[in-house]
Amino acid sequence: ALVNFYSLTVEGIKVNIKHVKHGYGIFEWPNNGKRYEGHWLNGKQHGQGKLIKNDKVQSGIWEYGKLKIEDSN
């Protein structure tokens, strides 16, 4: 399911009454090529996920929007 979130593309993410991303989904930021695939908690990346920007991938465990434990590749 696609949801339009302030004109940003959100796929599979539940948006609560306050329009906060929560649960698992894919989010693409406009105009910078950044994409996050993973879990959200109260509008921030939280849990297992990966951030893709300019062909660089950061994946692992996120806490409140910051990568805490990076996956070893």
N, CA, C and O of each residue as an XYZ file, in Angstrom:
292
protein
N       0.838     -1.190      0.000
C       0.000      0.000      0.000
C       0.873      1.239      0.000
O       1.847      1.321      0.749
N       0.530      2.194     -0.830
C       1.252      3.455     -0.874
C       0.466      4.514     -0.126
O      -0.756      4.597     -0.247
N       1.168      5.315      0.641
C       0.549      6.402      1.387
C       1.303      7.673      1.039
O       2.534      7.670      1.026
N       0.598      8.755      0.758
C       1.252     10.029      0.500
C       1.410     10.756      1.823
O       0.417     11.061      2.484
N       2.634     11.038      2.215
C       2.943     11.666      3.495
C       3.593     13.006      3.222
O       4.788     13.063      2.932
N       2.840     14.074      3.307
C       3.340     15.417      2.995
C       4.082     15.429      1.668
O       5.186     15.965      1.574
N       3.482     14.843      0.650
C       3.995     14.736     -0.709
C       5.262     13.883     -0.808
O       5.946     13.922     -1.831
N       5.584     13.118      0.231
C       6.702     12.183      0.190
C       6.137     10.782      0.046
O       5.062     10.493      0.573
N       6.840      9.909     -0.658
C       6.333      8.566     -0.891
C       6.627      7.670      0.296
O       7.771      7.551      0.736
N       5.586      7.046      0.804
C       5.714      6.107      1.906
C       5.042      4.820      1.463
O       3.891      4.838      1.027
N       5.736      3.724      1.567
C       5.173      2.447      1.146
C       5.139      1.493      2.327
O       6.180      1.189      2.910
N       3.960      1.022      2.681
C       3.818      0.021      3.718
C       3.917      0.544      5.134
O       3.884     -0.248      6.076
N       4.037      1.848      5.319
C       4.179      2.406      6.660
C       2.823      2.882      7.153
O       2.091      3.563      6.434
N       2.503      2.525      8.364
C       1.290      3.037      8.979
C       1.547      4.480      9.398
O       2.576      4.780     10.003
N       0.621      5.365      9.081
C       0.750      6.758      9.487
C      -0.376      7.021     10.471
O      -1.549      6.908     10.115
N      -0.032      7.371     11.709
C      -1.063      7.555     12.717
C      -1.737      8.914     12.579
O      -1.418      9.672     11.663
N      -2.651      9.225     13.464
C      -3.433     10.458     13.372
C      -2.537     11.686     13.328
O      -2.883     12.673     12.679
N      -1.396     11.648     14.003
C      -0.469     12.782     14.006
C       0.475     12.744     12.799
O       1.430     13.520     12.739
N       0.217     11.848     11.837
C       1.029     11.707     10.626
C       2.470     11.314     10.945
O       3.406     11.822     10.327
N       2.646     10.418     11.900
C       3.977      9.945     12.269
C       4.167      8.541     11.703
O       3.303      7.677     11.854
N       5.310      8.324     11.051
C       5.608      7.003     10.497
C       5.839      6.028     11.645
O       6.554      6.331     12.600
N       5.214      4.835     11.536
C       5.309      3.855     12.610
C       5.103      2.468     12.022
O       4.155      2.249     11.267
N       5.987      1.523     12.362
C       5.893      0.164     11.833
C       6.948     -0.056     10.769
O       7.930      0.683     10.704
N       6.756     -1.067      9.933
C       7.714     -1.385      8.872
C       7.281     -0.729      7.562
O       6.096     -0.709      7.227
N       8.255     -0.193      6.827
C       7.931      0.370      5.524
C       9.145      0.937      4.824
O      10.272      0.850      5.312
N       8.883      1.522      3.662
C       9.915      2.111      2.816
C       9.605      3.600      2.678
O       8.475      3.985      2.377
N      10.621      4.430      2.903
C      10.436      5.876      2.817
C      11.502      6.454      1.916
O      12.685      6.150      2.075
N      11.096      7.292      0.963
C      12.033      7.959      0.067
C      11.953      9.458      0.287
O      10.873     10.044      0.221
N      13.104     10.085      0.549
C      13.158     11.535      0.681
C      13.172     12.140     -0.714
O      13.839     11.613     -1.604
N      12.457     13.226     -0.921
C      12.447     13.837     -2.256
C      13.746     14.586     -2.533
O      14.342     15.168     -1.627
N      14.173     14.565     -3.777
C      15.266     15.399     -4.277
C      16.653     15.085     -3.746
O      17.595     15.807     -4.072
N      16.829     14.025     -2.930
C      18.205     13.717     -2.510
C      18.566     12.252     -2.726
O      19.692     11.849     -2.431
N      17.643     11.457     -3.229
C      17.934     10.071     -3.548
C      18.073      9.141     -2.366
O      18.471      7.988     -2.535
N      17.752      9.613     -1.168
C      17.872      8.792      0.038
C      16.622      7.941      0.206
O      15.504      8.405     -0.017
N      16.829      6.676      0.606
C      15.721      5.733      0.791
C      16.012      4.882      2.022
O      17.119      4.367      2.182
N      15.014      4.739      2.888
C      15.148      3.884      4.070
C      14.122      2.767      3.977
O      12.943      3.014      3.723
N      14.571      1.550      4.181
C      13.706      0.376      4.204
C      13.866     -0.284      5.558
O      14.945     -0.778      5.883
N      12.805     -0.299      6.353
C      12.921     -0.923      7.655
C      11.856     -0.456      8.623
O      10.788      0.009      8.227
N      12.166     -0.589      9.884
C      11.209     -0.295     10.947
C      11.296      1.160     11.402
O      12.362      1.775     11.374
N      10.138      1.699     11.825
C       9.999      3.065     12.311
C       9.326      3.040     13.676
O       8.501      2.170     13.952
N       9.677      3.987     14.521
C       9.017      4.163     15.811
C       8.847      5.663     16.028
O       9.825      6.405     16.121
N       7.612      6.087     16.105
C       7.303      7.507     16.343
C       8.045      8.444     15.396
O       8.587      9.464     15.821
N       8.067      8.096     14.116
C       8.634      8.971     13.097
C      10.123      8.864     12.885
O      10.672      9.611     12.075
N      10.813      7.953     13.586
C      12.268      7.802     13.437
C      12.606      6.358     13.097
O      11.896      5.430     13.485
N      13.713      6.183     12.358
C      14.178      4.833     12.067
C      14.500      4.156     13.388
O      15.235      4.693     14.217
N      13.931      2.958     13.571
C      14.129      2.279     14.852
C      13.918      0.782     14.651
O      12.825      0.348     14.287
N      14.960     -0.001     14.888
C      14.911     -1.440     14.652
C      15.744     -1.784     13.433
O      16.570     -0.980     13.001
N      15.542     -2.964     12.876
C      16.303     -3.422     11.710
C      15.921     -2.594     10.491
O      14.740     -2.379     10.222
N      16.939     -2.125      9.749
C      16.649     -1.368      8.541
C      17.910     -1.040      7.771
O      19.027     -1.292      8.224
N      17.696     -0.460      6.572
C      18.847     -0.046      5.770
C      18.546      1.277      5.091
O      17.432      1.526      4.631
N      19.566      2.115      5.041
C      19.509      3.422      4.403
C      20.361      3.358      3.151
O      21.525      2.958      3.200
N      19.777      3.754      2.026
C      20.479      3.709      0.750
C      20.573      5.138      0.216
O      19.563      5.830      0.087
N      21.807      5.575     -0.095
C      22.017      6.894     -0.688
C      23.245      6.833     -1.570
O      24.315      6.401     -1.141
N      23.081      7.274     -2.817
C      24.188      7.294     -3.784
C      24.900      5.948     -3.853
O      26.129      5.895     -3.830
N      24.141      4.869     -3.938
C      24.659      3.500     -4.034
C      25.424      3.040     -2.798
O      26.052      1.982     -2.831
N      25.388      3.805     -1.712
C      25.995      3.387     -0.448
C      24.874      2.881      0.462
O      23.829      3.519      0.588
N      25.102      1.733      1.090
C      24.087      1.125      1.953
C      24.611      1.065      3.381
O      25.713      0.576      3.628
N      23.813      1.566      4.319
C      24.096      1.412      5.745
C      22.960      0.566      6.304
O      21.803      0.983      6.275
N      23.280     -0.609      6.809
C      22.225     -1.461      7.341
C      22.609     -1.979      8.718
O      23.785     -2.131      9.049
N      21.581     -2.242      9.504
C      21.799     -2.743     10.847
C      20.644     -2.373     11.754
O      19.499     -2.267     11.315
N      20.960     -2.178     13.022
C      19.967     -1.832     14.028
C      19.996     -0.322     14.262
O      21.042      0.249     14.567
N      18.841      0.310     14.116
C      18.690      1.749     14.297
C      17.984      2.018     15.616
O      17.107      1.259     16.028
N      18.371      3.102     16.273
C      17.693      3.543     17.492
C      17.404      5.030     17.370
O      18.320      5.847     17.279
N      16.145      5.366     17.368
C      15.689      6.756     17.334
C      16.389      7.577     16.248
O      16.834      8.700     16.486
N      16.477      6.986     15.044
C      17.007      7.707     13.891
C      18.502      7.609     13.672
O      19.021      8.193     12.721
N      19.216      6.879     14.533
C      20.672      6.747     14.381
C      21.063      5.277     14.295
O      20.534      4.437     15.023
N      21.999      4.979     13.394
C      22.496      3.621     13.245
C      23.360      3.281     14.449
O      24.389      3.919     14.668
N      22.959      2.289     15.231
C      23.683      1.910     16.451
C      24.577      0.701     16.252
O      25.709      0.681     16.736
N      24.080     -0.313     15.540
C      24.847     -1.537     15.318
C      24.819     -1.826     13.819
O      23.782     -2.215     13.282
N      25.952     -1.637     13.142
C      26.017     -1.838     11.709
C      26.231     -3.313     11.391
O      27.021     -3.997     12.041
N      25.503     -3.791     10.366
C      25.693     -5.162      9.900
C      27.091     -5.303      9.328
O      27.589     -4.380      8.683
N      27.730     -6.437      9.552
C      29.032     -6.695      8.952
C      28.802     -7.367      7.606
O      28.016     -8.307      7.495
N      29.490     -6.878      6.595
C      29.311     -7.414      5.237
C      30.549     -8.163      4.811
O      30.600     -8.689      3.699
